[in-house]
Coordinates of C-alpha atoms and ligand atoms in Angstrom, one line a residue:
M1217 CA 0.0 0.0 0.0
S1218 CA 1.3 3.5 -0.8
A1219 CA 1.9 5.9 2.0
P1220 CA -1.1 8.1 2.8
K1221 CA -1.1 11.6 1.3
K1222 CA -1.0 14.4 3.8
L1223 CA -3.5 17.2 4.1
F1224 CA -2.9 20.5 5.9
I1225 CA -6.0 22.6 6.6
K1226 CA -5.8 26.1 8.0
T1227 CA -9.1 27.5 9.3
Y1228 CA -10.0 31.2 9.6
G1229 CA -13.3 32.8 10.6
C1230 CA -16.3 31.4 12.5
Q1231 CA -17.1 28.1 14.0
M1232 CA -18.9 27.1 10.9
N1233 CA -15.6 27.1 9.1
V1234 CA -14.2 24.8 11.9
Y1235 CA -17.1 22.4 11.3
D1236 CA -16.6 22.6 7.5
S1237 CA -12.9 21.9 7.8
E1238 CA -13.6 18.7 9.7
R1239 CA -16.0 17.7 6.9
M1240 CA -13.4 18.5 4.2
A1241 CA -10.8 16.4 6.0
E1242 CA -13.3 13.5 6.2
A1243 CA -14.2 13.9 2.5
L1244 CA -10.5 13.8 1.5
G1245 CA -9.9 11.0 4.1
G1246 CA -11.9 8.9 1.7
E1247 CA -9.3 9.7 -0.9
G1248 CA -6.4 8.5 1.2
Y1249 CA -5.5 11.7 2.9
V1250 CA -4.5 12.0 6.6
E1251 CA -4.3 15.3 8.3
T1252 CA -0.9 16.9 9.2
K1253 CA -0.2 19.8 11.5
S1254 CA 2.5 21.3 9.3
A1255 CA 2.2 22.8 5.9
D1256 CA 5.8 21.7 5.2
D1257 CA 5.1 18.0 4.8
A1258 CA 1.7 18.4 3.1
D1259 CA 0.6 17.0 -0.3
M1260 CA -2.4 19.3 -0.2
I1261 CA -2.9 22.6 1.6
L1262 CA -6.4 24.0 2.1
L1263 CA -7.0 27.5 3.4
N1264 CA -10.6 27.7 4.8
T1265 CA -11.1 31.4 4.6
C1266 CA -13.2 34.2 6.1
H1267 CA -14.4 37.3 4.2
I1268 CA -16.2 39.1 7.1
R1269 CA -13.7 42.0 7.4
E1270 CA -11.0 43.3 5.0
K1271 CA -8.2 42.1 7.2
A1272 CA -9.5 38.6 7.3
A1273 CA -9.8 38.5 3.5
E1274 CA -6.3 40.0 2.9
K1275 CA -4.7 37.4 5.2
V1276 CA -5.4 34.8 2.5
Y1277 CA -3.2 36.4 -0.1
S1278 CA -0.3 36.9 2.3
E1279 CA -0.6 33.3 3.5
L1280 CA -0.7 32.0 0.0
G1281 CA 2.5 34.0 -0.9
R1282 CA 4.3 32.1 1.9
F1283 CA 3.7 28.8 0.1
K1284 CA 5.7 29.8 -2.9
G1285 CA 9.0 28.2 -1.8
L1286 CA 7.2 25.0 -0.7
K1287 CA 5.6 24.7 -4.1
A1288 CA 8.9 25.2 -5.9
E1289 CA 10.4 22.4 -3.8
K1290 CA 7.4 20.1 -4.3
P1291 CA 5.8 20.6 -7.7
D1292 CA 3.1 17.9 -6.8
L1293 CA 1.9 20.0 -3.9
K1294 CA -1.7 21.1 -4.5
I1295 CA -3.0 24.3 -2.9
G1296 CA -6.7 25.1 -2.5
V1297 CA -8.7 27.9 -1.2
A1298 CA -12.1 27.2 0.4
G1299 CA -14.6 29.2 2.5
C1300 CA -16.0 32.6 2.2
V1301 CA -13.2 34.4 0.3
A1302 CA -13.2 31.5 -2.2
Q1303 CA -17.0 32.2 -2.7
A1304 CA -16.6 36.0 -2.9
E1305 CA -13.4 36.3 -4.9
G1306 CA -12.8 32.8 -6.5
E1307 CA -11.8 34.0 -9.9
E1308 CA -9.7 36.9 -8.6
I1309 CA -7.8 34.4 -6.4
M1310 CA -7.0 32.3 -9.4
R1311 CA -5.8 35.4 -11.3
R1312 CA -3.9 37.0 -8.4
Q1313 CA -2.2 33.9 -7.2
P1314 CA -1.1 31.3 -9.8
L1315 CA 0.0 28.9 -7.1
V1316 CA -3.6 28.1 -6.4
D1317 CA -4.9 24.8 -8.0
L1318 CA -8.3 24.7 -6.5
V1319 CA -11.0 27.1 -5.4
V1320 CA -14.1 25.6 -3.6
G1321 CA -17.0 27.6 -2.2
P1322 CA -18.7 26.6 1.1
Q1323 CA -21.6 24.9 -0.6
S1324 CA -19.5 22.6 -2.8
Y1325 CA -17.3 20.7 -0.3
H1326 CA -18.9 17.4 -1.1
R1327 CA -17.4 17.7 -4.6
L1328 CA -13.9 17.9 -3.2
P1329 CA -12.9 14.3 -4.1
E1330 CA -13.6 14.9 -7.8
M1331 CA -11.9 18.2 -7.7
E1332 CA -8.9 16.8 -6.0
A1333 CA -8.6 14.1 -8.8
K1334 CA -8.7 16.8 -11.4
T1335 CA -5.9 18.8 -9.8
R1336 CA -3.9 15.6 -9.7
A1337 CA -4.4 15.4 -13.5
G1338 CA -2.9 18.9 -13.7
E1339 CA -6.2 20.9 -14.1
K1340 CA -7.1 24.0 -12.2
V1341 CA -10.6 23.8 -10.7
L1342 CA -13.1 26.3 -9.4
D1343 CA -16.5 25.5 -8.0
T1344 CA -18.5 28.2 -6.3
D1345 CA -22.0 27.0 -7.1
F1346 CA -24.9 26.9 -4.7
P1347 CA -26.1 23.4 -5.5
E1348 CA -29.5 22.2 -4.2
E1349 CA -28.3 19.1 -2.5
D1350 CA -27.3 18.9 1.2
K1351 CA -23.6 18.9 1.1
F1352 CA -23.4 17.3 4.5
E1353 CA -25.5 14.3 3.5
K1354 CA -23.0 13.7 0.6
L1355 CA -20.1 14.0 2.9
K1356 CA -20.4 10.5 4.2
N1357 CA -16.8 9.3 4.4
R1358 CA -17.0 9.5 8.1
P1359 CA -14.6 7.2 9.9
K1360 CA -15.9 6.1 13.2
A1361 CA -12.9 7.5 15.0
K1362 CA -13.1 8.5 18.7
R1363 CA -13.5 12.3 19.2
G1364 CA -12.9 14.8 22.0
P1365 CA -15.7 15.8 24.4
T1366 CA -17.0 18.8 22.4
A1367 CA -18.2 19.1 18.9
F1368 CA -19.9 21.6 16.5
L1369 CA -22.8 20.6 14.4
T1370 CA -24.1 22.8 11.6
V1371 CA -27.9 22.8 11.5
Q1372 CA -28.6 25.9 9.5
E1373 CA -26.6 27.8 6.9
G1374 CA -26.9 31.1 5.1
C1375 CA -28.7 34.3 5.9
D1376 CA -31.7 36.3 4.5
K1377 CA -31.3 39.2 6.8
F1378 CA -29.0 41.4 4.7
C1379 CA -27.6 43.6 7.4
A1380 CA -26.1 46.6 5.5
F1381 CA -22.5 45.8 6.5
C1382 CA -22.4 42.1 6.1
V1383 CA -21.1 39.7 3.4
V1384 CA -22.6 36.5 4.8
P1385 CA -25.8 36.5 2.7
Y1386 CA -23.6 36.7 -0.4
T1387 CA -20.9 34.2 0.7
R1388 CA -23.1 31.6 2.4
G1389 CA -26.3 32.1 0.3
A1390 CA -29.9 32.0 1.4
E1391 CA -30.9 30.6 4.8
V1392 CA -31.4 26.8 4.7
S1393 CA -32.2 24.5 7.6
R1394 CA -31.1 20.9 7.6
P1395 CA -33.8 18.2 8.2
A1396 CA -34.0 17.2 11.9
D1397 CA -33.5 13.5 11.4
R1398 CA -30.1 14.0 9.8
I1399 CA -29.0 16.3 12.6
L1400 CA -30.2 13.8 15.2
R1401 CA -28.4 10.9 13.5
E1402 CA -25.3 13.0 13.4
A1403 CA -25.6 13.9 17.0
Q1404 CA -26.1 10.3 18.0
D1405 CA -23.0 9.3 16.1
L1406 CA -21.0 12.0 17.7
V1407 CA -22.1 10.9 21.2
E1408 CA -21.2 7.3 20.3
R1409 CA -17.7 8.6 19.5
G1410 CA -17.2 10.3 22.8
V1411 CA -18.8 13.7 22.4
R1412 CA -20.6 15.1 25.5
E1413 CA -21.3 18.6 24.4
I1414 CA -22.7 19.7 21.0
T1415 CA -22.8 23.3 19.8
L1416 CA -25.5 23.8 17.1
L1417 CA -24.3 26.1 14.5
G1418 CA -25.9 28.5 12.1
Q1419 CA -25.4 32.0 10.9
N1420 CA -28.9 32.6 12.2
V1421 CA -29.3 29.4 14.2
N1422 CA -32.4 30.5 16.1
A1423 CA -34.2 30.9 12.7
Y1424 CA -33.9 27.1 12.4
H1425 CA -37.0 25.5 10.9
G1426 CA -35.9 22.2 9.6
A1427 CA -38.2 19.4 8.4
G1428 CA -39.3 16.9 11.0
A1429 CA -41.5 13.8 10.9
N1430 CA -44.6 16.0 11.7
G1431 CA -43.8 19.3 10.0
E1432 CA -41.1 21.8 10.7
L1433 CA -39.3 22.0 14.0
T1434 CA -38.2 25.2 15.7
L1435 CA -34.7 25.3 17.2
A1436 CA -36.3 24.8 20.7
Q1437 CA -38.0 21.6 19.4
L1438 CA -34.8 20.4 17.9
I1439 CA -33.1 21.0 21.2
W1440 CA -35.7 19.0 23.1
E1441 CA -35.2 16.1 20.6
L1442 CA -31.4 16.3 21.3
D1443 CA -32.2 16.4 25.0
K1444 CA -33.4 12.8 24.7
I1445 CA -30.0 11.4 23.6
D1446 CA -28.4 9.5 26.4
G1447 CA -24.8 10.5 26.9
L1448 CA -25.2 13.9 25.5
E1449 CA -24.8 16.2 28.5
R1450 CA -24.7 19.7 27.1
I1451 CA -26.3 21.6 24.3
R1452 CA -25.3 25.1 23.1
F1453 CA -26.1 27.1 20.0
T1454 CA -24.7 30.0 18.1
T1455 CA -25.2 32.6 16.5
S1456 CA -28.7 34.0 17.2
H1457 CA -30.5 37.1 15.8
P1458 CA -32.6 39.1 18.3
N1459 CA -35.6 39.0 16.0
D1460 CA -35.7 35.2 15.9
M1461 CA -35.6 34.6 19.6
Q1462 CA -38.9 32.8 19.9
D1463 CA -40.8 32.2 23.1
D1464 CA -40.2 28.4 23.1
L1465 CA -36.5 29.0 22.9
I1466 CA -36.6 31.4 25.8
E1467 CA -38.6 28.9 27.8
A1468 CA -36.2 26.1 27.0
H1469 CA -33.4 28.2 28.6
G1470 CA -35.5 28.0 31.8
S1471 CA -36.5 24.3 31.6
C1472 CA -34.0 22.3 29.6
A1473 CA -31.2 21.1 31.9
K1474 CA -28.9 20.2 29.1
L1475 CA -29.2 23.7 27.5
M1476 CA -26.3 25.7 28.9
P1477 CA -26.8 29.2 30.4
Y1478 CA -25.0 31.1 27.7
L1479 CA -26.4 33.1 24.9
H1480 CA -24.6 34.9 22.1
L1481 CA -27.0 37.6 21.0
P1482 CA -25.3 40.2 18.8
V1483 CA -26.9 43.7 18.9
Q1484 CA -24.2 45.5 16.8
A1485 CA -25.1 49.0 18.1
G1486 CA -27.2 50.9 20.6
S1487 CA -28.5 53.8 18.5
D1488 CA -31.8 53.2 16.8
R1489 CA -30.8 55.5 14.0
I1490 CA -27.8 53.4 13.3
L1491 CA -29.6 50.1 13.8
K1492 CA -32.1 51.2 11.2
R1493 CA -29.3 52.1 8.7
M1494 CA -27.8 48.7 9.5
N1495 CA -31.1 47.1 8.5
R1496 CA -31.1 45.2 11.8
A1497 CA -35.0 45.4 12.2
H1498 CA -34.8 45.8 16.0
T1499 CA -34.3 48.7 18.3
A1500 CA -32.1 49.1 21.4
E1501 CA -35.2 49.1 23.5
S1502 CA -36.6 45.9 22.0
Y1503 CA -33.2 44.2 22.5
I1504 CA -33.1 45.2 26.1
R1505 CA -36.7 44.0 26.8
L1506 CA -35.7 40.7 25.1
I1507 CA -32.7 40.3 27.4
E1508 CA -35.0 40.9 30.4
R1509 CA -37.4 38.2 29.2
I1510 CA -34.5 35.8 28.7
R1511 CA -33.1 36.6 32.2
A1512 CA -36.5 36.1 33.7
A1513 CA -36.5 32.6 32.3
R1514 CA -32.9 31.9 33.3
P1515 CA -31.6 34.5 35.7
D1516 CA -27.9 33.4 35.7
I1517 CA -27.6 33.2 31.9
L1518 CA -24.4 34.7 30.6
I1519 CA -25.0 37.1 27.7
S1520 CA -22.5 37.6 24.9
G1521 CA -22.6 40.1 22.1
D1522 CA -21.1 41.5 18.9
F1523 CA -20.6 45.2 18.2
I1524 CA -19.6 47.3 15.3
V1525 CA -18.2 50.8 15.9
G1526 CA -17.7 53.4 13.2
F1527 CA -20.5 52.3 11.0
P1528 CA -21.1 54.9 8.3
E1529 CA -22.6 58.1 9.7
E1530 CA -22.2 57.0 13.3
T1531 CA -21.9 60.2 15.5
E1532 CA -20.4 60.5 19.0
E1533 CA -24.0 60.6 20.2
D1534 CA -24.8 57.3 18.4
F1535 CA -21.7 55.7 19.9
Q1536 CA -22.8 56.9 23.4
A1537 CA -26.1 55.0 22.9
T1538 CA -24.0 51.8 22.3
M1539 CA -22.1 52.5 25.6
D1540 CA -25.4 53.0 27.4
L1541 CA -26.8 49.8 26.1
V1542 CA -23.7 47.9 27.2
E1543 CA -24.0 49.4 30.7
E1544 CA -27.6 48.3 30.8
V1545 CA -27.2 44.8 29.5
K1546 CA -23.9 43.8 31.2
Y1547 CA -22.1 41.4 29.0
G1548 CA -20.2 38.3 30.2
T1549 CA -18.2 38.3 27.0
A1550 CA -18.3 40.2 23.7
Y1551 CA -16.7 40.7 20.4
S1552 CA -16.3 44.3 19.1
F1553 CA -15.0 45.4 15.7
K1554 CA -14.3 48.5 13.8
Y1555 CA -16.6 48.7 10.8
S1556 CA -14.8 47.3 7.7
T1557 CA -16.1 48.3 4.3
R1558 CA -17.1 45.3 2.3
P1559 CA -17.5 45.7 -1.4
G1560 CA -20.9 44.9 -2.7
T1561 CA -22.7 45.6 0.6
P1562 CA -25.1 48.5 0.8
A1563 CA -23.1 50.4 3.6
A1564 CA -20.0 50.4 1.4
E1565 CA -21.4 53.3 -0.6
R1566 CA -22.1 55.5 2.4
P1567 CA -20.2 58.4 4.1
Q1568 CA -17.5 56.7 6.2
V1569 CA -16.5 57.7 9.7
D1570 CA -13.1 59.2 10.3
P1571 CA -10.8 56.1 11.1
A1572 CA -9.2 57.8 14.1
A1573 CA -12.6 58.5 15.7
A1574 CA -13.6 54.9 15.0
D1575 CA -10.4 53.7 16.6
D1576 CA -11.0 55.8 19.7
R1577 CA -14.6 54.6 20.0
L1578 CA -13.5 51.0 19.7
Q1579 CA -10.9 51.5 22.5
R1580 CA -13.5 53.0 24.8
L1581 CA -16.1 50.3 24.1
Q1582 CA -13.5 47.5 24.5
A1583 CA -12.4 49.0 27.9
L1584 CA -16.0 48.9 29.1
L1585 CA -16.6 45.4 27.7
T1586 CA -13.4 44.1 29.3
R1587 CA -14.4 45.5 32.6
Q1588 CA -17.8 43.8 32.5
Q1589 CA -16.3 40.5 31.4
R1590 CA -13.9 40.7 34.3
E1591 CA -16.7 41.5 36.8
V1592 CA -18.8 38.6 35.5
Q1593 CA -15.8 36.2 35.6
D1594 CA -14.9 37.3 39.1
S1595 CA -18.5 36.9 40.3
M1596 CA -18.0 33.1 39.7
V1597 CA -15.7 32.8 42.7
G1598 CA -17.3 30.9 45.5
R1599 CA -19.9 29.4 43.2
E1600 CA -20.5 25.7 42.2
V1601 CA -20.6 25.1 38.5
G1602 CA -20.5 22.2 36.1
V1603 CA -17.2 21.7 34.3
L1604 CA -16.7 19.5 31.3
F1605 CA -13.1 18.5 31.3
E1606 CA -11.5 18.6 27.8
K1607 CA -7.8 18.1 28.3
T1608 CA -4.8 18.0 30.6
G1609 CA -3.4 21.4 31.6
R1610 CA 0.1 22.8 31.4
L1611 CA 1.0 21.8 35.0
P1612 CA 1.3 18.1 36.0
G1613 CA -2.0 16.7 37.3
Q1614 CA -4.0 19.7 36.1
M1615 CA -7.1 19.3 34.0
V1616 CA -8.9 22.1 32.0
G1617 CA -12.4 22.4 30.8
K1618 CA -15.3 24.8 30.3
S1619 CA -17.9 25.8 32.8
D1620 CA -21.6 25.9 32.0
Y1621 CA -21.0 29.6 31.3
L1622 CA -18.2 28.8 28.9
H1623 CA -15.4 30.1 31.2
A1624 CA -12.2 28.2 31.0
V1625 CA -11.6 26.4 34.3
H1626 CA -8.5 24.6 35.5
V1627 CA -8.3 22.2 38.4
A1628 CA -5.1 21.1 40.1
D1629 CA -4.4 17.5 41.2
C1630 CA -7.5 16.4 39.3
S1631 CA -8.5 12.8 39.1
C1632 CA -11.1 13.5 36.4
E1633 CA -10.5 12.5 32.8
A1634 CA -11.3 14.3 29.5
G1635 CA -15.0 13.9 28.8
E1636 CA -16.0 13.9 32.5
L1637 CA -18.5 16.4 33.7
A1638 CA -18.0 17.3 37.3
R1639 CA -19.3 19.8 39.9
V1640 CA -16.6 22.3 40.7
R1641 CA -16.3 25.0 43.2
I1642 CA -14.6 28.1 41.8
V1643 CA -11.9 29.3 44.1
A1644 CA -10.1 32.0 42.1
S1645 CA -10.4 34.2 39.0
G1646 CA -7.2 34.7 36.9
A1647 CA -6.4 36.6 33.8
N1648 CA -8.3 34.5 31.3
S1649 CA -9.5 31.6 33.4
L1650 CA -11.0 30.4 36.6
A1651 CA -9.4 28.0 39.1
G1652 CA -11.6 25.4 40.8
E1653 CA -11.8 22.3 43.0
V1654 CA -13.9 19.3 42.3
I1655 CA -16.6 18.8 44.8
G1656 CA -17.0 15.3 46.5
Ligands
SAH623 N1 -24.8 35.9 11.9 C1 -24.2 36.5 13.0 C2 -22.8 37.1 12.8 C3 -22.0 36.9 11.6 S1 -20.5 37.8 11.4 C4 -25.1 37.5 13.5 O1 -25.9 38.0 12.8 O2 -24.9 37.9 14.6 C5 -19.9 38.0 13.0 C6 -19.8 39.5 13.5 O3 -18.9 40.2 12.6 C7 -21.1 40.2 13.3 O4 -21.9 40.0 14.4 C8 -20.6 41.7 13.3 O5 -20.4 42.2 14.6 C9 -19.2 41.5 12.7 N2 -19.2 42.0 11.3 C10 -19.9 41.6 10.2 N3 -19.6 42.4 9.2 C11 -18.7 43.3 9.6 C12 -18.1 44.4 8.9 N4 -18.3 44.7 7.7 N5 -17.3 45.2 9.6 C13 -17.0 44.9 10.9 N6 -17.6 43.9 11.6 C14 -18.4 43.1 10.9
SF4_624 FE1 -24.7 39.1 8.6 FE2 -26.8 40.2 9.6 FE3 -27.0 37.8 8.6 FE4 -25.7 38.1 10.9 S1 -27.9 38.5 10.5 S2 -25.1 36.9 9.1 S3 -24.8 40.1 10.6 S4 -26.5 39.7 7.5
F3S625 FE1 -16.3 34.5 8.0 FE2 -17.8 33.2 6.3 FE3 -17.9 32.7 8.9 S1 -17.3 35.3 6.2 S2 -17.4 34.6 9.8 S3 -16.2 32.4 7.6 S4 -19.6 32.7 7.5

């Protein structure tokens, strides 16, 4: 038997890309590839890219440039670009970077085996179609290998919201939900391979409305179906849109023990004028009321958010409204970004904010969010939380895992193994993690 070919995948962007990279590795696994952690010994390199901000997209070209020497040494090396930059700029990539043999958009990964064969025959291939079929159903080369305790599972893809700043509706296409039975089968399979926690993924995951045996299921109904799987201990989902936060999902946060008390609910801005221009279809007030209802159902829930500062025409007063909203909500964690102009999106044509003003606002917002994050993390000290251990820590005998609230927790002299869920008392709060002791 010939030695297996080696595949190096580098993943950028959101969790959906992480999930997709795993699926691509499985698809090429069927063609005799094994994954390697180093580009240097690869026979095929895939960059799974992100187009969300300009910096993210530009990284791809600089990364590709670095493979020049490698390709010169190894003419058989194949280089591919996948993900959202591939979708948005496929032809430009081929033009700008002759090293690239293959460009594959996020909806065509199931065609990778054929594409790989073509590159081996010396062809260049580009596939950025939006085919009708469920790519994940076609990606069936799944070896029954053991897995770590946590996994992502994509249940919904694409977006119909068209926020004025965002490329996702163009790179990922229209919103589509996967049928529930396929998701449940995949979840069952993951659990049989050692997974204890599943994070359901979708660009608008709470808009999920996949086909079930008796009509469409909401995300909450899907969660209740997953709740029945023995051995699955924790369920999470991300990312949600405020307008799709239905009552049954809010209730599930209060009543489903496996559903973790953590919710990523991006608001983007606190000024209604800006929210309107962003085409967000919610107001600051409606968002705050929604958070109140969620906290009424699950008082200890940790709220996470996304923010954009310096959106076209944002004034200092608009920005203050964002700061006020943050003060009111109190975030346990958050991601904040300076607005990045994305060609082809409606906001790209509008009057831009002075970059120095935007930088200054971003710094002020991040200082506030960091302070809140710190306070929420510190407030865990003295509390008992569930921790799912994932791996050994840096110190001998130490284990690390995530709390119900998604804080990193480490425990010294720990007898627990990876995959074990334990009750832990939090004893200290460090720079980026908590220290705890297993109870009992
Ligand atoms: N579907 C998710 C988010 C997708 S992108 C949602 O609707 O919440 C992740 C985050 O990137 C967004 O929430 C937004 O805060 C940020 N983002 C998207 N486009 C951006 C842009 N053009 N400039 C800066 N940040 C952006
Ligand atoms: Fe982008 Fe808005 Fe869709 Fe989120 S909801 S993916 S920010 S268009
Ligand atoms: Fe980036 Fe595409 Fe995800 S643009 S954030 S990788 S959906």
